[in-house]
Amino acid sequence: MGARYFALICGIVFLLVGLFGFIPGMVASPGTAGPALAVKVGYGYLLKAFAVNLLHNIVHIAVGIAGLVSYRTYIRSRNYARGLAIFYGVLAVMGLLPVLNTVFGLIPIFGNDVWLHAITALIAAYFGFKTPSPADIREHEREMVTGRYRDRL
């Protein structure tokens, strides 16, 4: 699997996870455990394991849309994977720090989210920073020649 299919699969998964966060049956009540949040709309545990709220779901949807958009070319998908690796690596570290594990009271990133963010960052780093295969290079060259790489609105 190359960077393009990684971006496509991540885009679909993140989009679905973001949408699942809005389905009441998929989100369990937070109870009294966990840090306090300033944004309590939609606060709960997705699949009874991962803390989410409205802003968290919006971030998942945005990351999913970015993955679907970046699937079009090899360079965009590689850059998406690199950005995802850095973004989720930072979130994994922030989730370990008690003062930052709610992103200043806005988004819950504690508990099971920490290891999930760390795994996502590692997989994204693999696809974003690995040496491109000859097939990836040929695909990129084909994109450049055909003009498919050009940014169009």
mmCIF file of C-alpha atoms in Angstrom:
data_model
loop_
_atom_site.group_PDB
_atom_site.id
_atom_site.type_symbol
_atom_site.label_atom_id
_atom_site.label_comp_id
_atom_site.label_asym_id
_atom_site.label_seq_id
_atom_site.Cartn_x
_atom_site.Cartn_y
_atom_site.Cartn_z
ATOM 1 C CA MET A 1 0.000 0.000 0.000
ATOM 2 C CA GLY A 2 1.305 3.424 -0.918
ATOM 3 C CA ALA A 3 0.812 6.902 0.435
ATOM 4 C CA ARG A 4 -2.224 7.511 -1.794
ATOM 5 C CA TYR A 5 -4.155 4.529 -0.453
ATOM 6 C CA PHE A 6 -3.103 5.421 3.079
ATOM 7 C CA ALA A 7 -4.625 8.888 2.570
ATOM 8 C CA LEU A 8 -7.797 7.373 1.110
ATOM 9 C CA ILE A 9 -8.252 4.839 3.919
ATOM 10 C CA CYS A 10 -7.444 7.409 6.622
ATOM 11 C CA GLY A 11 -9.832 9.868 5.025
ATOM 12 C CA ILE A 12 -12.678 7.375 5.049
ATOM 13 C CA VAL A 13 -11.946 6.161 8.598
ATOM 14 C CA PHE A 14 -11.612 9.645 10.098
ATOM 15 C CA LEU A 15 -14.723 10.864 8.307
ATOM 16 C CA LEU A 16 -16.727 7.905 9.641
ATOM 17 C CA VAL A 17 -15.350 8.299 13.173
ATOM 18 C CA GLY A 18 -16.237 11.990 13.105
ATOM 19 C CA LEU A 19 -19.773 11.205 11.958
ATOM 20 C CA PHE A 20 -20.154 8.372 14.494
ATOM 21 C CA GLY A 21 -19.403 10.918 17.231
ATOM 22 C CA PHE A 22 -22.687 12.637 16.383
ATOM 23 C CA ILE A 23 -24.766 9.457 16.745
ATOM 24 C CA PRO A 24 -26.076 9.311 20.333
ATOM 25 C CA GLY A 25 -26.104 5.499 20.459
ATOM 26 C CA MET A 26 -22.390 5.368 19.648
ATOM 27 C CA VAL A 27 -21.363 7.762 22.449
ATOM 28 C CA ALA A 28 -21.588 6.706 26.091
ATOM 29 C CA SER A 29 -22.153 9.203 28.897
ATOM 30 C CA PRO A 30 -18.913 10.557 30.402
ATOM 31 C CA GLY A 31 -20.060 10.113 33.985
ATOM 32 C CA THR A 32 -18.078 11.914 36.637
ATOM 33 C CA ALA A 33 -14.610 10.681 35.638
ATOM 34 C CA GLY A 34 -12.181 12.650 33.528
ATOM 35 C CA PRO A 35 -11.077 16.265 33.473
ATOM 36 C CA ALA A 36 -13.538 19.118 33.142
ATOM 37 C CA LEU A 37 -14.151 20.568 29.689
ATOM 38 C CA ALA A 38 -15.265 24.025 28.627
ATOM 39 C CA VAL A 39 -17.048 22.543 25.574
ATOM 40 C CA LYS A 40 -19.401 19.883 26.939
ATOM 41 C CA VAL A 41 -21.601 19.609 23.835
ATOM 42 C CA GLY A 42 -21.485 16.004 22.639
ATOM 43 C CA TYR A 43 -19.044 15.050 25.406
ATOM 44 C CA GLY A 44 -18.852 11.321 25.981
ATOM 45 C CA TYR A 45 -16.965 8.165 25.095
ATOM 46 C CA LEU A 46 -17.161 6.925 21.508
ATOM 47 C CA LEU A 47 -17.551 3.133 21.586
ATOM 48 C CA LYS A 48 -17.254 3.465 25.384
ATOM 49 C CA ALA A 49 -13.483 3.901 24.990
ATOM 50 C CA PHE A 50 -12.457 7.180 23.342
ATOM 51 C CA ALA A 51 -13.312 10.595 24.781
ATOM 52 C CA VAL A 52 -14.941 12.900 22.213
ATOM 53 C CA ASN A 53 -16.970 16.087 22.066
ATOM 54 C CA LEU A 54 -18.334 18.362 19.338
ATOM 55 C CA LEU A 55 -14.954 19.944 18.525
ATOM 56 C CA HIS A 56 -13.208 16.561 18.536
ATOM 57 C CA ASN A 57 -15.731 15.244 16.010
ATOM 58 C CA ILE A 58 -15.243 18.301 13.799
ATOM 59 C CA VAL A 59 -11.468 17.768 13.847
ATOM 60 C CA HIS A 60 -11.964 14.117 12.835
ATOM 61 C CA ILE A 61 -14.220 15.148 9.947
ATOM 62 C CA ALA A 62 -11.720 17.811 8.802
ATOM 63 C CA VAL A 63 -8.828 15.308 8.904
ATOM 64 C CA GLY A 64 -10.979 12.833 6.970
ATOM 65 C CA ILE A 65 -11.870 15.355 4.273
ATOM 66 C CA ALA A 66 -8.200 16.356 3.983
ATOM 67 C CA GLY A 67 -7.290 12.699 3.448
ATOM 68 C CA LEU A 68 -9.900 12.257 0.737
ATOM 69 C CA VAL A 69 -8.780 15.431 -1.023
ATOM 70 C CA SER A 70 -5.081 14.537 -0.806
ATOM 71 C CA TYR A 71 -5.685 11.080 -2.312
ATOM 72 C CA ARG A 72 -5.683 12.627 -5.796
ATOM 73 C CA THR A 73 -1.872 12.850 -6.126
ATOM 74 C CA TYR A 74 1.146 11.137 -4.643
ATOM 75 C CA ILE A 75 2.786 14.341 -3.388
ATOM 76 C CA ARG A 76 -0.368 15.574 -1.657
ATOM 77 C CA SER A 77 -0.966 12.196 -0.028
ATOM 78 C CA ARG A 78 2.655 12.002 1.138
ATOM 79 C CA ASN A 79 2.400 15.510 2.601
ATOM 80 C CA TYR A 80 -0.917 14.558 4.237
ATOM 81 C CA ALA A 81 0.770 11.564 5.879
ATOM 82 C CA ARG A 82 3.646 13.748 7.065
ATOM 83 C CA GLY A 83 1.287 16.342 8.501
ATOM 84 C CA LEU A 84 -0.803 13.643 10.151
ATOM 85 C CA ALA A 85 2.306 12.104 11.719
ATOM 86 C CA ILE A 86 3.374 15.414 13.218
ATOM 87 C CA PHE A 87 -0.130 16.482 14.274
ATOM 88 C CA TYR A 88 -1.048 13.201 15.953
ATOM 89 C CA GLY A 89 2.438 12.825 17.453
ATOM 90 C CA VAL A 90 2.000 16.187 19.167
ATOM 91 C CA LEU A 91 -1.507 15.204 20.315
ATOM 92 C CA ALA A 92 -0.171 11.935 21.788
ATOM 93 C CA VAL A 93 2.409 13.849 23.830
ATOM 94 C CA MET A 94 -0.146 16.466 24.864
ATOM 95 C CA GLY A 95 -2.505 13.700 26.037
ATOM 96 C CA LEU A 96 0.151 12.518 28.474
ATOM 97 C CA LEU A 97 0.474 15.923 30.139
ATOM 98 C CA PRO A 98 -2.291 16.653 32.665
ATOM 99 C CA VAL A 99 -2.257 20.369 31.919
ATOM 100 C CA LEU A 100 -2.737 19.800 28.157
ATOM 101 C CA ASN A 101 -4.812 16.616 27.994
ATOM 102 C CA THR A 102 -7.945 18.592 27.175
ATOM 103 C CA VAL A 103 -6.297 21.047 24.742
ATOM 104 C CA PHE A 104 -6.957 23.956 27.101
ATOM 105 C CA GLY A 105 -10.400 22.644 28.048
ATOM 106 C CA LEU A 106 -11.668 22.393 24.468
ATOM 107 C CA ILE A 107 -10.993 18.855 23.168
ATOM 108 C CA PRO A 108 -10.504 15.702 25.263
ATOM 109 C CA ILE A 109 -7.356 13.784 24.226
ATOM 110 C CA PHE A 110 -6.711 11.705 27.338
ATOM 111 C CA GLY A 111 -7.016 8.003 28.154
ATOM 112 C CA ASN A 112 -7.271 5.642 25.190
ATOM 113 C CA ASP A 113 -6.908 8.557 22.778
ATOM 114 C CA VAL A 114 -3.204 8.786 23.679
ATOM 115 C CA TRP A 115 -2.206 5.367 22.393
ATOM 116 C CA LEU A 116 -4.538 5.682 19.403
ATOM 117 C CA HIS A 117 -2.936 9.006 18.452
ATOM 118 C CA ALA A 118 0.549 7.531 18.914
ATOM 119 C CA ILE A 119 -0.214 4.543 16.662
ATOM 120 C CA THR A 120 -1.772 6.821 14.045
ATOM 121 C CA ALA A 121 1.335 9.042 14.126
ATOM 122 C CA LEU A 122 3.674 6.069 13.677
ATOM 123 C CA ILE A 123 1.743 4.613 10.746
ATOM 124 C CA ALA A 124 1.441 8.033 9.107
ATOM 125 C CA ALA A 125 5.181 8.618 9.598
ATOM 126 C CA TYR A 126 5.914 5.368 7.805
ATOM 127 C CA PHE A 127 3.894 6.377 4.742
ATOM 128 C CA GLY A 128 4.949 10.018 4.842
ATOM 129 C CA PHE A 129 8.681 9.670 5.356
ATOM 130 C CA LYS A 130 9.588 6.360 3.707
ATOM 131 C CA THR A 131 11.646 6.399 0.533
ATOM 132 C CA PRO A 132 9.283 6.401 -2.450
ATOM 133 C CA SER A 133 9.201 3.238 -4.512
ATOM 134 C CA PRO A 134 9.977 3.346 -8.230
ATOM 135 C CA ALA A 135 6.220 3.025 -8.893
ATOM 136 C CA ASP A 136 5.547 6.090 -6.721
ATOM 137 C CA ILE A 137 8.201 8.058 -8.586
ATOM 138 C CA ARG A 138 6.755 7.032 -11.973
ATOM 139 C CA GLU A 139 3.280 8.014 -10.792
ATOM 140 C CA HIS A 140 4.541 11.399 -9.655
ATOM 141 C CA GLU A 141 6.314 11.952 -12.981
ATOM 142 C CA ARG A 142 3.140 10.990 -14.839
ATOM 143 C CA GLU A 143 1.177 13.486 -12.751
ATOM 144 C CA MET A 144 3.664 16.213 -13.614
ATOM 145 C CA VAL A 145 3.582 15.454 -17.350
ATOM 146 C CA THR A 146 -0.191 15.178 -17.667
ATOM 147 C CA GLY A 147 -0.770 18.317 -15.631
ATOM 148 C CA ARG A 148 -2.894 16.485 -13.089
ATOM 149 C CA TYR A 149 -0.606 17.783 -10.353
ATOM 150 C CA ARG A 150 -1.412 21.427 -10.996
ATOM 151 C CA ASP A 151 -3.551 23.022 -8.353
ATOM 152 C CA ARG A 152 -6.940 23.837 -9.773
ATOM 153 C CA LEU A 153 -9.910 25.385 -8.073
#
